[in-house]
């Protein structure tokens, strides 16, 4: 088989990006490991092309659309780079300005894959406070995207829901986790306190019988679409109930000050952005419970990272993150403050070494070799016949 030349394109990838950036880079390194050539096109503060062991990374000068993110507003400049690279297939992780790469690829007999990292119908419904107006707009957009791309990759059953009725050729590819970086055996001082009595034992009955408060953590972007406000609201509810705990919020974003105000006098600490993956692993391994509560998360890499560190997770009872945990390694609740607080209390009441072992064991089912192999297969098949018809 001829050499595969895979071009990945994405907007909204910056220094403080989270799950999508991790997924793109892990897949890209995997493609290289399988012998393919790889180019990544992303927005940046200036035009810059570098080549390293991670392949070719091309940054296109693009304006900021928020304090953290940039968006390429002239897709033709990305197409000029693609023409020089001559890809055999393109993988687009953007439904906005770069989505026209599907048409670009079709006109040149190049395979095309749209990687659906977000569920736009639910996100738009949250922004507009109405599903009535958001759903038809997103359905129309998705029908166009389904026509333009050979295949659409989703990461969960929840993520696939928005493509119903679009004629998209869907492929479900759950993502993976770096099991070497995210692991339970972190440095001294990271041991959890729950290996004795229940961390919430004695709540409301006088002084709790444990060495320190229950340690909760949230690691993610402080922006409303990620629902950090739900984690804070649940912690405030626990505080109202008299629970002995601390919630540590790791990350930065536009809603940080609003979240500080929302926290009030509850034991919630905003510890800032963690620049390294090893540092994220350390704080996850040192926590008793991780909160990944967004009901619109299409997958939830943060869930897998916590589980890989042996830390059980509380999620909402809907969304892709819910699909990643079982009752052996987590709990889920309705996406409101009482529902998440109830789930935390249920999980805290049964924390022991067995739960931590179950969390790590479950995460080990999601190493990156599987999604990389599946995506390589998809890229190999995402070709066009000489007559310009898709091969399935």
PDB file of N, CA and C in Angstrom, residues 189-244:
ATOM      1  N   UNK A 189       2.888  11.423  49.337  1.00  0.00           N
ATOM      2  CA  UNK A 189       2.004  12.531  49.664  1.00  0.00           C
ATOM      3  C   UNK A 189       0.732  12.502  48.846  1.00  0.00           C
ATOM      4  N   UNK A 190       0.669  11.650  47.819  1.00  0.00           N
ATOM      5  CA  UNK A 190      -0.511  11.579  46.973  1.00  0.00           C
ATOM      6  C   UNK A 190      -1.487  10.512  47.441  1.00  0.00           C
ATOM      7  N   UNK A 191      -1.193   9.853  48.567  1.00  0.00           N
ATOM      8  CA  UNK A 191      -2.078   8.789  49.013  1.00  0.00           C
ATOM      9  C   UNK A 191      -3.442   9.369  49.394  1.00  0.00           C
ATOM     10  N   UNK A 192      -4.475   8.607  49.112  1.00  0.00           N
ATOM     11  CA  UNK A 192      -5.818   9.049  49.441  1.00  0.00           C
ATOM     12  C   UNK A 192      -6.148   8.728  50.898  1.00  0.00           C
ATOM     13  N   UNK A 193      -7.076   9.496  51.447  1.00  0.00           N
ATOM     14  CA  UNK A 193      -7.409   9.341  52.861  1.00  0.00           C
ATOM     15  C   UNK A 193      -8.533   8.348  53.106  1.00  0.00           C
ATOM     16  N   UNK A 194      -9.105   7.758  52.037  1.00  0.00           N
ATOM     17  CA  UNK A 194     -10.323   6.990  52.268  1.00  0.00           C
ATOM     18  C   UNK A 194     -10.080   5.522  52.576  1.00  0.00           C
ATOM     19  N   UNK A 195      -8.837   5.124  52.733  1.00  0.00           N
ATOM     20  CA  UNK A 195      -8.584   3.698  52.896  1.00  0.00           C
ATOM     21  C   UNK A 195      -8.973   3.170  54.268  1.00  0.00           C
ATOM     22  N   UNK A 196      -9.507   4.037  55.104  1.00  0.00           N
ATOM     23  CA  UNK A 196     -10.032   3.581  56.374  1.00  0.00           C
ATOM     24  C   UNK A 196     -11.546   3.713  56.380  1.00  0.00           C
ATOM     25  N   UNK A 197     -12.067   4.594  57.233  1.00  0.00           N
ATOM     26  CA  UNK A 197     -13.504   4.792  57.302  1.00  0.00           C
ATOM     27  C   UNK A 197     -13.989   5.624  56.125  1.00  0.00           C
ATOM     28  N   UNK A 198     -15.307   5.638  55.919  1.00  0.00           N
ATOM     29  CA  UNK A 198     -15.905   6.412  54.840  1.00  0.00           C
ATOM     30  C   UNK A 198     -15.570   7.886  54.993  1.00  0.00           C
ATOM     31  N   UNK A 199     -15.166   8.585  53.921  1.00  0.00           N
ATOM     32  CA  UNK A 199     -14.792   9.983  54.022  1.00  0.00           C
ATOM     33  C   UNK A 199     -15.917  10.891  54.473  1.00  0.00           C
ATOM     34  N   UNK A 200     -17.172  10.502  54.287  1.00  0.00           N
ATOM     35  CA  UNK A 200     -18.279  11.332  54.742  1.00  0.00           C
ATOM     36  C   UNK A 200     -18.941  10.749  55.987  1.00  0.00           C
ATOM     37  N   UNK A 201     -18.298   9.774  56.599  1.00  0.00           N
ATOM     38  CA  UNK A 201     -18.852   9.191  57.821  1.00  0.00           C
ATOM     39  C   UNK A 201     -18.915  10.258  58.906  1.00  0.00           C
ATOM     40  N   UNK A 202     -20.060  10.359  59.543  1.00  0.00           N
ATOM     41  CA  UNK A 202     -20.203  11.313  60.621  1.00  0.00           C
ATOM     42  C   UNK A 202     -20.724  12.666  60.199  1.00  0.00           C
ATOM     43  N   UNK A 203     -21.016  12.878  58.923  1.00  0.00           N
ATOM     44  CA  UNK A 203     -21.554  14.162  58.486  1.00  0.00           C
ATOM     45  C   UNK A 203     -22.862  14.425  59.205  1.00  0.00           C
ATOM     46  N   UNK A 204     -22.935  15.570  59.838  1.00  0.00           N
ATOM     47  CA  UNK A 204     -24.132  15.926  60.581  1.00  0.00           C
ATOM     48  C   UNK A 204     -24.211  15.290  61.951  1.00  0.00           C
ATOM     49  N   UNK A 205     -23.212  14.495  62.316  1.00  0.00           N
ATOM     50  CA  UNK A 205     -23.234  13.805  63.610  1.00  0.00           C
ATOM     51  C   UNK A 205     -22.015  14.168  64.449  1.00  0.00           C
ATOM     52  N   UNK A 206     -21.636  15.431  64.393  1.00  0.00           N
ATOM     53  CA  UNK A 206     -20.474  15.827  65.179  1.00  0.00           C
ATOM     54  C   UNK A 206     -19.198  15.727  64.368  1.00  0.00           C
ATOM     55  N   UNK A 207     -18.065  15.564  65.046  1.00  0.00           N
ATOM     56  CA  UNK A 207     -16.760  15.567  64.392  1.00  0.00           C
ATOM     57  C   UNK A 207     -16.532  14.304  63.564  1.00  0.00           C
ATOM     58  N   UNK A 208     -16.219  14.415  62.260  1.00  0.00           N
ATOM     59  CA  UNK A 208     -15.969  13.226  61.447  1.00  0.00           C
ATOM     60  C   UNK A 208     -14.718  12.502  61.887  1.00  0.00           C
ATOM     61  N   UNK A 209     -14.718  11.174  61.708  1.00  0.00           N
ATOM     62  CA  UNK A 209     -13.613  10.340  62.151  1.00  0.00           C
ATOM     63  C   UNK A 209     -12.685  10.025  60.977  1.00  0.00           C
ATOM     64  N   UNK A 210     -11.854  11.000  60.597  1.00  0.00           N
ATOM     65  CA  UNK A 210     -10.898  10.790  59.527  1.00  0.00           C
ATOM     66  C   UNK A 210      -9.793  11.823  59.663  1.00  0.00           C
ATOM     67  N   UNK A 211      -8.703  11.610  58.940  1.00  0.00           N
ATOM     68  CA  UNK A 211      -7.541  12.480  59.071  1.00  0.00           C
ATOM     69  C   UNK A 211      -7.699  13.812  58.365  1.00  0.00           C
ATOM     70  N   UNK A 212      -8.410  13.829  57.256  1.00  0.00           N
ATOM     71  CA  UNK A 212      -8.565  15.078  56.514  1.00  0.00           C
ATOM     72  C   UNK A 212      -9.892  15.072  55.769  1.00  0.00           C
ATOM     73  N   UNK A 213     -10.345  16.234  55.297  1.00  0.00           N
ATOM     74  CA  UNK A 213     -11.620  16.262  54.569  1.00  0.00           C
ATOM     75  C   UNK A 213     -11.549  15.449  53.284  1.00  0.00           C
ATOM     76  N   UNK A 214     -12.707  15.023  52.821  1.00  0.00           N
ATOM     77  CA  UNK A 214     -12.815  14.366  51.527  1.00  0.00           C
ATOM     78  C   UNK A 214     -12.244  15.300  50.458  1.00  0.00           C
ATOM     79  N   UNK A 215     -11.362  14.785  49.623  1.00  0.00           N
ATOM     80  CA  UNK A 215     -10.711  15.605  48.599  1.00  0.00           C
ATOM     81  C   UNK A 215     -11.389  15.390  47.242  1.00  0.00           C
ATOM     82  N   UNK A 216     -12.064  16.431  46.783  1.00  0.00           N
ATOM     83  CA  UNK A 216     -12.693  16.436  45.472  1.00  0.00           C
ATOM     84  C   UNK A 216     -11.858  17.285  44.528  1.00  0.00           C
ATOM     85  N   UNK A 217     -11.877  16.947  43.248  1.00  0.00           N
ATOM     86  CA  UNK A 217     -11.168  17.787  42.282  1.00  0.00           C
ATOM     87  C   UNK A 217     -11.964  17.895  40.992  1.00  0.00           C
ATOM     88  N   UNK A 218     -11.741  19.011  40.309  1.00  0.00           N
ATOM     89  CA  UNK A 218     -12.269  19.246  38.965  1.00  0.00           C
ATOM     90  C   UNK A 218     -11.113  19.768  38.141  1.00  0.00           C
ATOM     91  N   UNK A 219     -10.804  19.131  37.031  1.00  0.00           N
ATOM     92  CA  UNK A 219      -9.729  19.581  36.154  1.00  0.00           C
ATOM     93  C   UNK A 219     -10.307  19.833  34.773  1.00  0.00           C
ATOM     94  N   UNK A 220     -10.331  21.089  34.361  1.00  0.00           N
ATOM     95  CA  UNK A 220     -10.916  21.417  33.069  1.00  0.00           C
ATOM     96  C   UNK A 220     -10.989  22.902  32.859  1.00  0.00           C
ATOM     97  N   UNK A 221     -11.481  23.283  31.728  1.00  0.00           N
ATOM     98  CA  UNK A 221     -11.577  24.695  31.376  1.00  0.00           C
ATOM     99  C   UNK A 221     -12.694  25.359  32.161  1.00  0.00           C
ATOM    100  N   UNK A 222     -12.416  26.559  32.684  1.00  0.00           N
ATOM    101  CA  UNK A 222     -13.407  27.303  33.449  1.00  0.00           C
ATOM    102  C   UNK A 222     -14.270  28.136  32.494  1.00  0.00           C
ATOM    103  N   UNK A 223     -15.081  27.423  31.735  1.00  0.00           N
ATOM    104  CA  UNK A 223     -15.955  28.047  30.754  1.00  0.00           C
ATOM    105  C   UNK A 223     -17.293  27.336  30.778  1.00  0.00           C
ATOM    106  N   UNK A 224     -18.383  28.078  30.647  1.00  0.00           N
ATOM    107  CA  UNK A 224     -19.709  27.537  30.927  1.00  0.00           C
ATOM    108  C   UNK A 224     -20.062  26.303  30.121  1.00  0.00           C
ATOM    109  N   UNK A 225     -19.519  26.178  28.875  1.00  0.00           N
ATOM    110  CA  UNK A 225     -19.877  25.013  28.074  1.00  0.00           C
ATOM    111  C   UNK A 225     -19.311  23.725  28.653  1.00  0.00           C
ATOM    112  N   UNK A 226     -18.313  23.834  29.550  1.00  0.00           N
ATOM    113  CA  UNK A 226     -17.755  22.665  30.229  1.00  0.00           C
ATOM    114  C   UNK A 226     -18.448  22.385  31.565  1.00  0.00           C
ATOM    115  N   UNK A 227     -19.344  23.278  31.962  1.00  0.00           N
ATOM    116  CA  UNK A 227     -20.151  23.128  33.175  1.00  0.00           C
ATOM    117  C   UNK A 227     -19.352  23.060  34.483  1.00  0.00           C
ATOM    118  N   UNK A 228     -18.295  23.854  34.644  1.00  0.00           N
ATOM    119  CA  UNK A 228     -17.652  23.897  35.966  1.00  0.00           C
ATOM    120  C   UNK A 228     -18.588  24.471  37.020  1.00  0.00           C
ATOM    121  N   UNK A 229     -19.541  25.281  36.582  1.00  0.00           N
ATOM    122  CA  UNK A 229     -20.505  25.858  37.516  1.00  0.00           C
ATOM    123  C   UNK A 229     -21.349  24.789  38.189  1.00  0.00           C
ATOM    124  N   UNK A 230     -21.547  23.645  37.522  1.00  0.00           N
ATOM    125  CA  UNK A 230     -22.303  22.559  38.131  1.00  0.00           C
ATOM    126  C   UNK A 230     -21.491  21.890  39.230  1.00  0.00           C
ATOM    127  N   UNK A 231     -20.177  21.738  39.003  1.00  0.00           N
ATOM    128  CA  UNK A 231     -19.321  21.179  40.053  1.00  0.00           C
ATOM    129  C   UNK A 231     -19.315  22.089  41.275  1.00  0.00           C
ATOM    130  N   UNK A 232     -19.230  23.400  41.050  1.00  0.00           N
ATOM    131  CA  UNK A 232     -19.234  24.356  42.159  1.00  0.00           C
ATOM    132  C   UNK A 232     -20.579  24.329  42.876  1.00  0.00           C
ATOM    133  N   UNK A 233     -21.665  24.287  42.118  1.00  0.00           N
ATOM    134  CA  UNK A 233     -22.994  24.264  42.733  1.00  0.00           C
ATOM    135  C   UNK A 233     -23.185  23.018  43.593  1.00  0.00           C
ATOM    136  N   UNK A 234     -22.694  21.878  43.118  1.00  0.00           N
ATOM    137  CA  UNK A 234     -22.812  20.643  43.900  1.00  0.00           C
ATOM    138  C   UNK A 234     -22.003  20.742  45.187  1.00  0.00           C
ATOM    139  N   UNK A 235     -20.816  21.344  45.092  1.00  0.00           N
ATOM    140  CA  UNK A 235     -19.996  21.522  46.294  1.00  0.00           C
ATOM    141  C   UNK A 235     -20.682  22.459  47.284  1.00  0.00           C
ATOM    142  N   UNK A 236     -21.306  23.503  46.780  1.00  0.00           N
ATOM    143  CA  UNK A 236     -22.045  24.409  47.671  1.00  0.00           C
ATOM    144  C   UNK A 236     -23.197  23.675  48.351  1.00  0.00           C
ATOM    145  N   UNK A 237     -23.830  22.757  47.629  1.00  0.00           N
ATOM    146  CA  UNK A 237     -24.900  21.963  48.214  1.00  0.00           C
ATOM    147  C   UNK A 237     -24.362  21.040  49.304  1.00  0.00           C
ATOM    148  N   UNK A 238     -23.207  20.418  49.065  1.00  0.00           N
ATOM    149  CA  UNK A 238     -22.582  19.591  50.099  1.00  0.00           C
ATOM    150  C   UNK A 238     -22.248  20.430  51.330  1.00  0.00           C
ATOM    151  N   UNK A 239     -21.758  21.635  51.105  1.00  0.00           N
ATOM    152  CA  UNK A 239     -21.422  22.535  52.213  1.00  0.00           C
ATOM    153  C   UNK A 239     -22.680  22.865  53.017  1.00  0.00           C
ATOM    154  N   UNK A 240     -23.786  23.112  52.321  1.00  0.00           N
ATOM    155  CA  UNK A 240     -25.049  23.387  53.008  1.00  0.00           C
ATOM    156  C   UNK A 240     -25.484  22.210  53.859  1.00  0.00           C
ATOM    157  N   UNK A 241     -25.169  20.986  53.383  1.00  0.00           N
ATOM    158  CA  UNK A 241     -25.551  19.787  54.127  1.00  0.00           C
ATOM    159  C   UNK A 241     -24.609  19.489  55.286  1.00  0.00           C
ATOM    160  N   UNK A 242     -23.527  20.218  55.388  1.00  0.00           N
ATOM    161  CA  UNK A 242     -22.597  20.024  56.491  1.00  0.00           C
ATOM    162  C   UNK A 242     -21.503  19.017  56.237  1.00  0.00           C
ATOM    163  N   UNK A 243     -21.268  18.652  54.992  1.00  0.00           N
ATOM    164  CA  UNK A 243     -20.232  17.664  54.657  1.00  0.00           C
ATOM    165  C   UNK A 243     -18.838  18.246  54.880  1.00  0.00           C
ATOM    166  N   UNK A 244     -17.917  17.383  55.243  1.00  0.00           N
ATOM    167  CA  UNK A 244     -16.522  17.769  55.472  1.00  0.00           C
ATOM    168  C   UNK A 244     -15.725  17.414  54.215  1.00  0.00           C
TER     169      UNK A 244
END
